[in-house]
Coordinates of C-alpha atoms and ligand atoms in Angstrom, one line a residue:
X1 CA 282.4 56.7 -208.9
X2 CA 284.4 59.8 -208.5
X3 CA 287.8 60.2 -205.9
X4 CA 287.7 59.8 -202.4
X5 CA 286.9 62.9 -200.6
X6 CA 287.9 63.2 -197.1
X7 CA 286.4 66.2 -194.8
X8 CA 287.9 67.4 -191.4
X9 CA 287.2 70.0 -189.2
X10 CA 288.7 72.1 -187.0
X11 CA 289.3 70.4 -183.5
X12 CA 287.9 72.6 -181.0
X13 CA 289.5 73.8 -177.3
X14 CA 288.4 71.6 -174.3
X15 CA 287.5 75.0 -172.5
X16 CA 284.1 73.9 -171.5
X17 CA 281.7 73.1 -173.9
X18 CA 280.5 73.8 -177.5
X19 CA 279.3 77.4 -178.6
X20 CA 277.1 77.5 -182.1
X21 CA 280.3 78.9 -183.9
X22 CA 281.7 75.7 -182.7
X23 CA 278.6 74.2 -184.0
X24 CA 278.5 75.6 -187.2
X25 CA 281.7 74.8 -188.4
X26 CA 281.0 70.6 -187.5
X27 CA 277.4 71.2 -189.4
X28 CA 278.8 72.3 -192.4
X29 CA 281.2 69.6 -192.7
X30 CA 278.2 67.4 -192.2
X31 CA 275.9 68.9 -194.5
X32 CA 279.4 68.4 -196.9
X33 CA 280.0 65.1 -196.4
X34 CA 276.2 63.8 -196.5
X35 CA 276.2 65.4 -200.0
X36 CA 279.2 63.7 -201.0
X37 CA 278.1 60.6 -199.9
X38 CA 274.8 61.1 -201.6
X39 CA 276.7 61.8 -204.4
X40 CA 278.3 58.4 -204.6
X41 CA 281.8 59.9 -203.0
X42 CA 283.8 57.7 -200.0
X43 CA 283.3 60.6 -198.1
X44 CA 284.9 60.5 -194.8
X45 CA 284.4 63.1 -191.4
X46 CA 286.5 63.5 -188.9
X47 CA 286.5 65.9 -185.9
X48 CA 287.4 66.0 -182.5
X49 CA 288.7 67.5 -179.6
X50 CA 292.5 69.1 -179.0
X51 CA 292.9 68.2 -175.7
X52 CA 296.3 69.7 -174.4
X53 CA 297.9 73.0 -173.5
X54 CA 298.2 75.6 -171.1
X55 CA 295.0 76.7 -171.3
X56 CA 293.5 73.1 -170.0
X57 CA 296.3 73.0 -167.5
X58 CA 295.1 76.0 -166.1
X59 CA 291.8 75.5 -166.1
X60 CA 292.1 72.0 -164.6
X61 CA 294.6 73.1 -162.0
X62 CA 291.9 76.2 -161.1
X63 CA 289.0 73.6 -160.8
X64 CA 291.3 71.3 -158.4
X65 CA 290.9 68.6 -160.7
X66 CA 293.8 66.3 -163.2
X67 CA 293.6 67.8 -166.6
X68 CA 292.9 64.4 -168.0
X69 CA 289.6 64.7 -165.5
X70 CA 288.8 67.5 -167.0
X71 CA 289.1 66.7 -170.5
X72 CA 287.1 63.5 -170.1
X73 CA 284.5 65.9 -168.7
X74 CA 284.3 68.8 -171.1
X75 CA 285.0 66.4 -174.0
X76 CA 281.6 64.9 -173.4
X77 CA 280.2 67.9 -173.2
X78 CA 281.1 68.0 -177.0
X79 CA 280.0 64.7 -178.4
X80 CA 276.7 65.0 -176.2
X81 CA 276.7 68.5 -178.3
X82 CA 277.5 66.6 -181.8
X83 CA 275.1 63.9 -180.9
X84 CA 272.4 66.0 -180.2
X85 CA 272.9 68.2 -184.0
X86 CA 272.5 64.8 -185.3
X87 CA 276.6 65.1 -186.8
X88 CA 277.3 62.0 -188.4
X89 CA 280.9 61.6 -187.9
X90 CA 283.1 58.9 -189.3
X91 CA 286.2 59.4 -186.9
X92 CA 286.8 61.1 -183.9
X93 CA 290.1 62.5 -183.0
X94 CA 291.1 63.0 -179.4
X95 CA 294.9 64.6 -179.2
X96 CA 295.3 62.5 -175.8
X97 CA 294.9 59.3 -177.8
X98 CA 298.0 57.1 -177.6
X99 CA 297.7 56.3 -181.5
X100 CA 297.6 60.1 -182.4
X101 CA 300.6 60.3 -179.5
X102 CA 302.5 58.3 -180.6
X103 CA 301.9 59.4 -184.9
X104 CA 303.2 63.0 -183.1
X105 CA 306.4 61.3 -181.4
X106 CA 307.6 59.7 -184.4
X107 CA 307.2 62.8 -186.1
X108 CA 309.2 64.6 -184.1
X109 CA 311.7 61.9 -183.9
X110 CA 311.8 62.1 -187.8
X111 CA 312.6 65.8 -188.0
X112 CA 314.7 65.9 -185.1
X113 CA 316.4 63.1 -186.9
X114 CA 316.7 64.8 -190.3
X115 CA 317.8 68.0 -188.7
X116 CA 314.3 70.0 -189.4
X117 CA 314.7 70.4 -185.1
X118 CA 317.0 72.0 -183.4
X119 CA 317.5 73.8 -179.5
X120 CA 318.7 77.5 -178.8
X121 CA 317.8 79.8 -176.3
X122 CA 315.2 82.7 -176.6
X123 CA 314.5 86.1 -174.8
X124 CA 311.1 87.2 -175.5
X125 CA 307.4 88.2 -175.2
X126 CA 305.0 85.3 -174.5
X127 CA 300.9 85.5 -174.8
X128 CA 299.5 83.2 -172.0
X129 CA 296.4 83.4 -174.4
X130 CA 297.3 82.2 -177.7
X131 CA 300.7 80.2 -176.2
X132 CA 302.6 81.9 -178.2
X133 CA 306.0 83.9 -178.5
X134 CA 305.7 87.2 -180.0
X135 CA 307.9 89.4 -182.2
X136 CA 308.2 92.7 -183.0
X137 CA 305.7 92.4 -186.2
X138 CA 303.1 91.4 -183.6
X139 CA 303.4 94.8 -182.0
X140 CA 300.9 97.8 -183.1
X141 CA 301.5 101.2 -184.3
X142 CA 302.1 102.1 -180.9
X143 CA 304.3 99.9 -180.4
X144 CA 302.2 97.6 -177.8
X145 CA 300.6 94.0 -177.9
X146 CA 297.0 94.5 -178.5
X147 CA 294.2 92.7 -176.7
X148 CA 293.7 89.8 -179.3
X149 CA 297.6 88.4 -177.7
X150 CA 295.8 88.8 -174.1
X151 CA 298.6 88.8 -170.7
X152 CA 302.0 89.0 -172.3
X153 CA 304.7 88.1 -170.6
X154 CA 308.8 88.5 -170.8
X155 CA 310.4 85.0 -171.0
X156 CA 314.2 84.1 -171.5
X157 CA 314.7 80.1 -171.9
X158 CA 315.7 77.6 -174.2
X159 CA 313.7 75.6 -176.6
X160 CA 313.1 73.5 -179.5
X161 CA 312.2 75.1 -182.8
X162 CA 311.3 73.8 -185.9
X163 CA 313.5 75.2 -189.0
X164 CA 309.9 76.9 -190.8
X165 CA 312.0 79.3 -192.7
X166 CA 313.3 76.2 -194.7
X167 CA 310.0 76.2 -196.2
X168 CA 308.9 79.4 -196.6
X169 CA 310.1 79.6 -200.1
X170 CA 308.8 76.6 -201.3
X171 CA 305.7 77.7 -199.5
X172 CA 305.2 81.1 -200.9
X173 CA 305.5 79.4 -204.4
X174 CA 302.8 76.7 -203.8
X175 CA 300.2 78.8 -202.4
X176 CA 300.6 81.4 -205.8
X177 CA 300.6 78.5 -208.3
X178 CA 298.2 76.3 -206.7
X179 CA 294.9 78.3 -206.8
X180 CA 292.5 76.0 -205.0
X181 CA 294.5 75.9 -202.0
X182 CA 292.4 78.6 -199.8
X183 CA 288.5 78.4 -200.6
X184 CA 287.4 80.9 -200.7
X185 CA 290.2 83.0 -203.2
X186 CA 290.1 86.2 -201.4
X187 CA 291.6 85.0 -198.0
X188 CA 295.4 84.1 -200.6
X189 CA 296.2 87.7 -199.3
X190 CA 295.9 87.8 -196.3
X191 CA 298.4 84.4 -195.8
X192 CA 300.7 85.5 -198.6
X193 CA 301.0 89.1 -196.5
X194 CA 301.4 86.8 -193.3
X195 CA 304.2 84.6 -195.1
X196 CA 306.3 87.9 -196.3
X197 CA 306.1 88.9 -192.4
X198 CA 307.2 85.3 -191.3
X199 CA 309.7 84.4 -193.7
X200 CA 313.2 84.4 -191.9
X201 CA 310.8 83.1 -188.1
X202 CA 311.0 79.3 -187.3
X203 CA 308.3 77.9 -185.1
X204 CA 309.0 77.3 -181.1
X205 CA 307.4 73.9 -181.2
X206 CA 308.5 72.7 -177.0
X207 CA 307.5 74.3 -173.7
X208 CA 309.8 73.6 -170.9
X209 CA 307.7 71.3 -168.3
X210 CA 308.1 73.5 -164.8
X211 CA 305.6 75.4 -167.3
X212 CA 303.4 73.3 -169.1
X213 CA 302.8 69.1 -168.2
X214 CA 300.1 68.7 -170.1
X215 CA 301.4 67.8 -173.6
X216 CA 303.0 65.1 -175.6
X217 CA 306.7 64.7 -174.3
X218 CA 309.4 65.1 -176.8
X219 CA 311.5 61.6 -177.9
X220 CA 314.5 63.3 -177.8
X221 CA 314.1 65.5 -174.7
X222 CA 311.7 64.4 -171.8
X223 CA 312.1 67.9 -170.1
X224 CA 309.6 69.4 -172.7
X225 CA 306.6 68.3 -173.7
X226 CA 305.0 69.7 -177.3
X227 CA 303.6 73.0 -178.5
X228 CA 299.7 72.6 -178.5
X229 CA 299.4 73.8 -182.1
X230 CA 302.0 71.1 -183.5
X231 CA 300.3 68.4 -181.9
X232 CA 297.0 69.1 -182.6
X233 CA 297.9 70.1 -186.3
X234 CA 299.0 66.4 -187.0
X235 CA 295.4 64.9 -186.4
X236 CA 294.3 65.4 -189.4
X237 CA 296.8 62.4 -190.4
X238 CA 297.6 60.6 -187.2
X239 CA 293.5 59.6 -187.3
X240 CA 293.5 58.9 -191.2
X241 CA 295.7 56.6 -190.5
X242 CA 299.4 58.0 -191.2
X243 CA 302.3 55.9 -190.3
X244 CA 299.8 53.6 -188.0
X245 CA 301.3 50.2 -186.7
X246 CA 299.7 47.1 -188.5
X247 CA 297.2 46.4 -185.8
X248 CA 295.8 49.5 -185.7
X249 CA 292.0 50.0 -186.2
X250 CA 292.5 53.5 -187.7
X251 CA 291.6 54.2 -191.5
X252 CA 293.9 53.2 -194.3
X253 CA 295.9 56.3 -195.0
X254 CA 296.2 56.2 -198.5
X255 CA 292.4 55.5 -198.5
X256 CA 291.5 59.1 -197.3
X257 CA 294.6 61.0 -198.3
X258 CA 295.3 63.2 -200.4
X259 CA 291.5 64.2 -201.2
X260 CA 291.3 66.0 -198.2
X261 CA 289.5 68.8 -197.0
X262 CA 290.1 71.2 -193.9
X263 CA 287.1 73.3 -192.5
X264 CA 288.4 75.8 -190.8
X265 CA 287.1 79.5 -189.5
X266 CA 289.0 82.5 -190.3
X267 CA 290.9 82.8 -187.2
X268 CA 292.7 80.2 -187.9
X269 CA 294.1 80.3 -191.2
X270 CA 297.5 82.4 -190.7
X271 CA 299.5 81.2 -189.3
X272 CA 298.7 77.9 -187.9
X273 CA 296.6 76.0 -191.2
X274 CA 298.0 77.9 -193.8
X275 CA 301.9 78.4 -192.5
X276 CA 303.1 75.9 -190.1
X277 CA 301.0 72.7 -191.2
X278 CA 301.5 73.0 -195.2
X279 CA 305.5 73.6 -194.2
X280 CA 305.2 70.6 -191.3
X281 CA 303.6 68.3 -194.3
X282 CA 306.1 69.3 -196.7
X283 CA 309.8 68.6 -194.2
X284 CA 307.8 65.1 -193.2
X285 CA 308.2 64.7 -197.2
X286 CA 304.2 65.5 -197.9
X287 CA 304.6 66.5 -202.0
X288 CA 302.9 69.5 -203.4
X289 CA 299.8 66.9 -204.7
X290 CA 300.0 65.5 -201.4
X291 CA 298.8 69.0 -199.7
X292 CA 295.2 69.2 -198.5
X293 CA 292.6 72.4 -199.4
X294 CA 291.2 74.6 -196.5
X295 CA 288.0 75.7 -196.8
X296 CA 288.0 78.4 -194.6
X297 CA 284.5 79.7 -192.9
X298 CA 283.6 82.7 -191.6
X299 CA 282.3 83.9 -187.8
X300 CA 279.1 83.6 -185.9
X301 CA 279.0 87.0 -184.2
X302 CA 276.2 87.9 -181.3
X303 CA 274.8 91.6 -182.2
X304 CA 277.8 91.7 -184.4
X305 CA 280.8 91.2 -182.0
X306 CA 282.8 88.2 -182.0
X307 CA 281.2 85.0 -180.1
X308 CA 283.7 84.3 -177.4
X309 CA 283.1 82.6 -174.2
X310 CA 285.0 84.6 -172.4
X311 CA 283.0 87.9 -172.9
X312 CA 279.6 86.2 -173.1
X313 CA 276.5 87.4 -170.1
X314 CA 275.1 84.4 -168.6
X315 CA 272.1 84.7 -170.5
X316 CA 274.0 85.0 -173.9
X317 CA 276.2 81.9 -173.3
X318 CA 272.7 80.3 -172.7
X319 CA 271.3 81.7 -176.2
X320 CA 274.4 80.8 -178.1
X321 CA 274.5 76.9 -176.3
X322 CA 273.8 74.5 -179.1
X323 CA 272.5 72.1 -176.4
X324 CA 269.8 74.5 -175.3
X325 CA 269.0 75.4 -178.6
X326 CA 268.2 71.9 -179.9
X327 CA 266.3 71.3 -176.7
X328 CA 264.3 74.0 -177.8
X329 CA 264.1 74.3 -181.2
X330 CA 265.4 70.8 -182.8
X331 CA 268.5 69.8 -184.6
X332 CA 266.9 70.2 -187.5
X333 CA 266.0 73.9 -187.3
X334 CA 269.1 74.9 -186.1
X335 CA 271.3 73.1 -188.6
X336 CA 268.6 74.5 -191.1
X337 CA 269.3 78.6 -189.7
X338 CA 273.2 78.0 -189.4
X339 CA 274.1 76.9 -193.1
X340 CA 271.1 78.6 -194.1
X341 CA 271.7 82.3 -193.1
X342 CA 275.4 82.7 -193.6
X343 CA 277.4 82.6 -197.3
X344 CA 280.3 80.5 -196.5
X345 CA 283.5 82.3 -196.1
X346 CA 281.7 85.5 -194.9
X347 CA 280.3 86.5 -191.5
X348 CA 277.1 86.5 -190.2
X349 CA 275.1 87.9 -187.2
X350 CA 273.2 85.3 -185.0
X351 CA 269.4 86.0 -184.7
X352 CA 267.6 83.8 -182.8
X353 CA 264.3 85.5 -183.8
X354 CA 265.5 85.4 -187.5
X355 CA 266.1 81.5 -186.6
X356 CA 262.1 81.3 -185.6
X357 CA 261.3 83.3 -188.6
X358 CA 263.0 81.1 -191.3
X359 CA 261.9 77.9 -190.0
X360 CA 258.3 78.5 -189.5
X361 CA 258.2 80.5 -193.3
X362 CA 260.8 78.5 -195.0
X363 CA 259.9 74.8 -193.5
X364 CA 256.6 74.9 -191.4
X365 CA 254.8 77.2 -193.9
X366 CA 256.2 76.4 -197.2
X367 CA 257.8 73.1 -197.4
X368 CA 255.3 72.0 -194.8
X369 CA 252.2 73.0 -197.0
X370 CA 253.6 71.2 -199.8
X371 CA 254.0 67.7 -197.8
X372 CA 250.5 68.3 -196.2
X373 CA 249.3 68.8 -199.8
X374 CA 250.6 66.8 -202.0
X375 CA 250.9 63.8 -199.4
X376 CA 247.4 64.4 -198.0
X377 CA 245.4 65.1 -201.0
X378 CA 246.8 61.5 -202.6
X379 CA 245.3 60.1 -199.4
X380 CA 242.2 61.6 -199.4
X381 CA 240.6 62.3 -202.7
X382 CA 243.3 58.8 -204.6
X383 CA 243.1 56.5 -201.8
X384 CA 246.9 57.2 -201.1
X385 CA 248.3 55.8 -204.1
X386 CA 249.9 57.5 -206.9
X387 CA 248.0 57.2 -210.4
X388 CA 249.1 57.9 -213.7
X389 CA 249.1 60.9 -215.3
X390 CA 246.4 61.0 -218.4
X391 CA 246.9 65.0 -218.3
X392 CA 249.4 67.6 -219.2
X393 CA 249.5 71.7 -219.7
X394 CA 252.0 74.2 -219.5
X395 CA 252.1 74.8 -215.9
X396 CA 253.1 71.1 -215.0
X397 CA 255.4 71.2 -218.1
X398 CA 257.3 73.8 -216.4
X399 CA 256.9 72.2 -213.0
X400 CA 259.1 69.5 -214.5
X401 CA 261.4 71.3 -216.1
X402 CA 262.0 73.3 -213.2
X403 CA 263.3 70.3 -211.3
X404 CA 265.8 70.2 -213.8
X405 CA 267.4 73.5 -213.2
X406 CA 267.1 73.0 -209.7
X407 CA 269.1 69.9 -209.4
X408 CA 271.2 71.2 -211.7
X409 CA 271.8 74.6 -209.7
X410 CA 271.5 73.2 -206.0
X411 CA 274.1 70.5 -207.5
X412 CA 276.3 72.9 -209.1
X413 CA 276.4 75.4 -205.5
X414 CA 276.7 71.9 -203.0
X415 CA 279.9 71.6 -204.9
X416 CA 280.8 75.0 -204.4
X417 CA 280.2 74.7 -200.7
X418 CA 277.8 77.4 -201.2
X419 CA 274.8 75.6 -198.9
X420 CA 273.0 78.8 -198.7
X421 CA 272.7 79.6 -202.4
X422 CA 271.6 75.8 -203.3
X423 CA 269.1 76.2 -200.0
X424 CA 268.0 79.3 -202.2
X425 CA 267.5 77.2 -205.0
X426 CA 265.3 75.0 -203.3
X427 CA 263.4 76.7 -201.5
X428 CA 262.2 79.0 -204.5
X429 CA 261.3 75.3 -206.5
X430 CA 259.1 74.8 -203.4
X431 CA 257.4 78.0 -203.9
X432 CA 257.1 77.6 -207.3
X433 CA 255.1 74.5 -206.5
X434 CA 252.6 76.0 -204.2
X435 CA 252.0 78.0 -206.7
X436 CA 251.3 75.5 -209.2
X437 CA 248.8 73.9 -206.5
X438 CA 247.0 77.4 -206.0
X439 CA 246.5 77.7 -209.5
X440 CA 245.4 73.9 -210.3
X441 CA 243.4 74.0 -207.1
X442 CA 243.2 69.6 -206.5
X443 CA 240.4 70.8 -203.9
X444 CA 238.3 71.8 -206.8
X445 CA 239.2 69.5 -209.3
X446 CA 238.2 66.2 -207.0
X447 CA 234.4 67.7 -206.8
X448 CA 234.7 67.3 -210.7
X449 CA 234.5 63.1 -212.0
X450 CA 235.2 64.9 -215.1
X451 CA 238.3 66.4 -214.1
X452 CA 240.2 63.2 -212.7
X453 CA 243.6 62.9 -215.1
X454 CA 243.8 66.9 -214.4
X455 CA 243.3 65.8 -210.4
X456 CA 246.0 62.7 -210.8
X457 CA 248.6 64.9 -213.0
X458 CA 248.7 67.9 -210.3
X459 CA 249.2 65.5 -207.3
X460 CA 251.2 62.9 -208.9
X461 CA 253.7 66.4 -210.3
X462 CA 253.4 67.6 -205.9
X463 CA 254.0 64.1 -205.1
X464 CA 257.3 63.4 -207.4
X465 CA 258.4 67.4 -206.0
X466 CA 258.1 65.8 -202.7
X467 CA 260.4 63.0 -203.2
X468 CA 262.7 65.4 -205.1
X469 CA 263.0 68.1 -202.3
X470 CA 263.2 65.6 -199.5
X471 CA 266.6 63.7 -201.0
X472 CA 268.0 67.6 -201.6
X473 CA 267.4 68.8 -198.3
X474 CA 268.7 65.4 -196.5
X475 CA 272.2 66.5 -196.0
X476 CA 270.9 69.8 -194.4
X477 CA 268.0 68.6 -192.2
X478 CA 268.0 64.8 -192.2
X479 CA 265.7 63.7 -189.7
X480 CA 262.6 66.3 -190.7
X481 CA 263.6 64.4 -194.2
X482 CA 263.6 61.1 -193.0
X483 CA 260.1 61.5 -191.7
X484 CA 258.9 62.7 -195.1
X485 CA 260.6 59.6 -197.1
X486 CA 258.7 57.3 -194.5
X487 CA 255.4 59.0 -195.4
X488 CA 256.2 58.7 -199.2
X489 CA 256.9 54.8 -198.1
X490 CA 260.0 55.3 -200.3
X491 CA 262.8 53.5 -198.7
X492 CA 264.4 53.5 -202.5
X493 CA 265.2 57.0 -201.7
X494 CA 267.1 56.6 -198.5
X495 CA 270.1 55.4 -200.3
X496 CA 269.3 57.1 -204.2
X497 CA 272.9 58.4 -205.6
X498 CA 271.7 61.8 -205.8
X499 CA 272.9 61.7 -209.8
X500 CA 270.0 59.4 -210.5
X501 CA 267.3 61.9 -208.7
X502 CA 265.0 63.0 -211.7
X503 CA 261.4 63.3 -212.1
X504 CA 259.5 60.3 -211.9
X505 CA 261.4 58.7 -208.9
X506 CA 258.2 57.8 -207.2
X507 CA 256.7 55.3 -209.2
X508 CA 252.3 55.1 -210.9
X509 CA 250.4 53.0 -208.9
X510 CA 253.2 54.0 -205.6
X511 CA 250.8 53.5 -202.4
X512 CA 251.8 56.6 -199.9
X513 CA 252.0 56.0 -196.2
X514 CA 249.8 57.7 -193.9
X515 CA 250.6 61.6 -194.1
X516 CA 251.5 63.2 -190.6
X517 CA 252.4 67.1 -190.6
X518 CA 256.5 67.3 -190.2
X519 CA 257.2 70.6 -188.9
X520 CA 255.1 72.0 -186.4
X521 CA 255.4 75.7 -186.0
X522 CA 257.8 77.7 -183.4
X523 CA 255.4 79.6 -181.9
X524 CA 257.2 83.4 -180.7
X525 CA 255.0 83.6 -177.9
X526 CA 256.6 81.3 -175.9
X527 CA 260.0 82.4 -176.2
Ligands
MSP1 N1 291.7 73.8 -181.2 C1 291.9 74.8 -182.2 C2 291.8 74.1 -183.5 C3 292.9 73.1 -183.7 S1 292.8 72.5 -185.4 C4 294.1 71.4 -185.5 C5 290.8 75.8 -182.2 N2 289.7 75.6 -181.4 S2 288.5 76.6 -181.2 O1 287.6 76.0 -180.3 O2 289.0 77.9 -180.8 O3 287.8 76.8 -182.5 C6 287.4 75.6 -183.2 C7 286.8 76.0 -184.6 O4 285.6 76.8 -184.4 C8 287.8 76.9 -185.4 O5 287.8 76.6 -186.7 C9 287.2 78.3 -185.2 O6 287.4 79.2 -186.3 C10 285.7 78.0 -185.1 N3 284.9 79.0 -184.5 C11 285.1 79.5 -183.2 N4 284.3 80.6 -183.0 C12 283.5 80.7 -184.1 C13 282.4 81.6 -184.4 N5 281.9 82.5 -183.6 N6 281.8 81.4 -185.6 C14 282.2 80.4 -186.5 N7 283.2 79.6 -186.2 C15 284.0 79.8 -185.1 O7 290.9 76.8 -182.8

């Protein structure tokens, strides 16, 4: 049994409901941890919702409603959203949550304690959009704040920052030596180039209350309550567990922690995941093998801008509404087009016509024809049960060896986090095998008494591919699969340790359940 591997994603903004960016991100760490726990790992998902900040306040206070109304409201919107994708999440994570709260407080109270805190007053430029003092390295060549920082305004107040620039150093240092930080390696750049430009900054971390009441109120001061980002950065502890009191019914820290994984998207690397967490984790006394990796994702983007509420039509918020789409279309063809048209790390342009397009060829046609085929050939010309093979050639000597390299390839790109390339993989085994059946033609074969070990050898080798396929595509599309184990009546494969998937899993003599067609087409016409 290999280490614990823990995965957590981003926790998303409580501005309404889930976009399929949003979605993405939460399926990936799904598809993740379903392989890992297919892979005999103690894998571990948690996601949630960040629940405070200006933004909510306002957004609340426009609606007429208590923000902590609103945030039961919208955060439903997102586990209805979850539910619905079929996201098998081991922990949730909501920021309001008084065990989270009170993992923050004692935080504070810690570096307040040690000194890591301290007050002094500040004139400057504030974004209302990403809550946020700005400095002068913020500005661009003209010398403004560009659109990205939103309404800017001049502010001149006191408040409480954390001492970043104590870790900067010892920061700069980790992130060169330790090369499996920041998956993919390209995006070490851009954070090194962000951490030159931040060096001597330290981190505003309170916002005076006649501002902002919707926060977690600091131990030490109770006229400011705590910087969105800092709060919401210490879930990914305060729900595995960290510092809980005994009672607790949270996850045993040292259980989940350090193996731990971050999804992120790109937006969020510099500086929040990549600056001000790995330098929070290392004044709370987090040690350099104590640091978690960030797998940072790339963007969703509709007719290749960004995907972003704000400047969606109504009819494009409708398109990009996970909801709608599984309504629709199924959770298993959308969590199918999302990890299957983009290469992690990298961007990717949101088709839903492409979406139609790969499920009906890539599912309904081919992996559907080799289910109907190989399931209901056994049924009708072997009485549904699987016979021994009496027969061999070339063709079904390569079929088997081809299941090899696949495993071996879809394994080796899984661990990778490269979903799309071990999709690839599959999906050109599963062509390979309607091949095979076009050439062997069973159809012909059973008019033949003659020809019966060639007959039992080419369904028993579509039959075994079958079983292979559906195990490997579980993580990805796990009910569609689930419907294909039942017709294989192989409930041995349900909880299989993918290391033990090889050729010959379904057993001679195995009777087959009664074969049903599992994908039916989308048909274009009545989009
Ligand atoms: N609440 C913060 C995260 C706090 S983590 C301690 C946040 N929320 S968010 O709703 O804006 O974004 C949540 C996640 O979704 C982020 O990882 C973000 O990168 C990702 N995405 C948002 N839009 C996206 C796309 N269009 N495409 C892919 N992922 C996107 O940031």
């Amino acid at each position: 049994m290999s280490d614990t591997f823990y995965t957590t994603t981003a926790i998303d903004y409580t501005n309404g409901k889930p976009h399929i960016g949003h979605a993405y991100e939460k399926i990936l760490a799904d598809v993740i941890t379903r392989y890992r726990k297919l892979s005999g790992d103690n894998a571990y998902f948690l996601t949630g919702v960040d629940q405070h900040g200006q933004k909510v306040q306002q957004t609340a206070e426009k609606e007429g409603i208590h923000p902590a109304t609103y945030v039961r409201k919208t955060t439903k919107n997102f586990t209805n959203a979850w539910n619905k994708l079929q996201l098998n999440y081991d922990g949730w994570a909501e920021t309001t949550d008084e065990r989270h709260k009170k993992c923050v407080t004692d935080i504070l109270q810690k570096l307040h304690d040690q000194g890591q805190i301290y007050k002094k007053q500040y004139k400057g430029f504030y974004s209302i959009k990403q809550e946020q003092f700005l400095t002068d390295k913020e500005r661009d060549e003209e010398g403004n704040f560009g659109p990205e920082w939103g309404d800017v305004e001049e502010r001149d107040e006191e408040n409480y920052y954390f001492k970043l620039s104590d870790h900067v150093q010892w920061l700069r240092n980790f992130i060169e030596t330790n090369n499996d930080f920041i998956i993919p390696k390209f995006r070490k750049a851009d954070v090194l180039n962000a951490i030159e430009r931040s060096e001597d900054t330290d981190l505003c971390i309170s916002r005076p209350k006649e501002r902002l009441r919707w926060g977690i109120e600091l131990p030490f001061d109770p006229d400011f309550v705590t910087f969105v980002w800092f709060d919401a950065l210490i879930n990914y502890i305060s729900f595995a567990g960290y510092n809980k009191s005994p009672d607790s019914d949270l996850p045993d820290f040292d259980k989940l922690w350090p193996a731990n994984l971050h999804i992120i998207g790109k937006d969020i690397l510099v500086p929040s995941h990549s600056i001000y967490w790995p330098c929070m984790l290392h004044a709370i006394g987090f040690t350099d093998q104590q640091m978690p990796k960030l797998l940072v994702h790339g963007f969703w983007n509709l007719n290749s801008g960004k995907v972003s509420k704000s400047e969606m039509t109504p009819q494009q918020a409708a398109l990009m509404d996970p909801v709608n789409l599984v309504d629709k279309f199924g959770a298993d063809a959308i969590r199918y087009y999302l990890v299957r048209d983009i290469h992690t790390g990298k961007d990717s342009n949101f088709d839903p016509e492409r979406l139609i397009m790969l499920f009906n060829t890539e599912l309904a046609n081919n992996l559907g024809n080799l289910c109907n085929r190989g399931l209901s050939m056994t049924k009708r010309f072997l009485n549904g049960t699987t016979a021994k093979s009496e027969y061999d050639d070339q063709l079904s000597k390569d079929l088997r060896q081809q299941s090899i390299t696949t495993i071996a390839t879809y394994k080796d790109a899984m661990d990778r986090y490269a979903i799309s390339e071990a999709l690839e993989a599959v999906i050109k085994y599963i062509t390979l095998c309607n091949q095979y059946t076009d050439k062997q033609a069973p159809w012909s074969l059973a008019k033949d008494d003659s020809k019966t070990p060639e007959l039992t050898t080419v369904l028993g080798h579509l039959t075994q591919v079958v079983a292979i396929v559906s195990v490997l595509l579980k993580p990805i599309i796990p009910s569609a699969c689930e419907r294909i184990q039942n017709q294989l009546n192989a409930p041995f494969l349900e909880d299989i340790n993918i290391n033990n998937l090889k050729w010959g899993i379904i057993p001679t003599d195995h009777p087959l359940a009664k074969p049903k067609p599992v994908f039916p087409r989308i048909s274009l016409e009545e989009e």
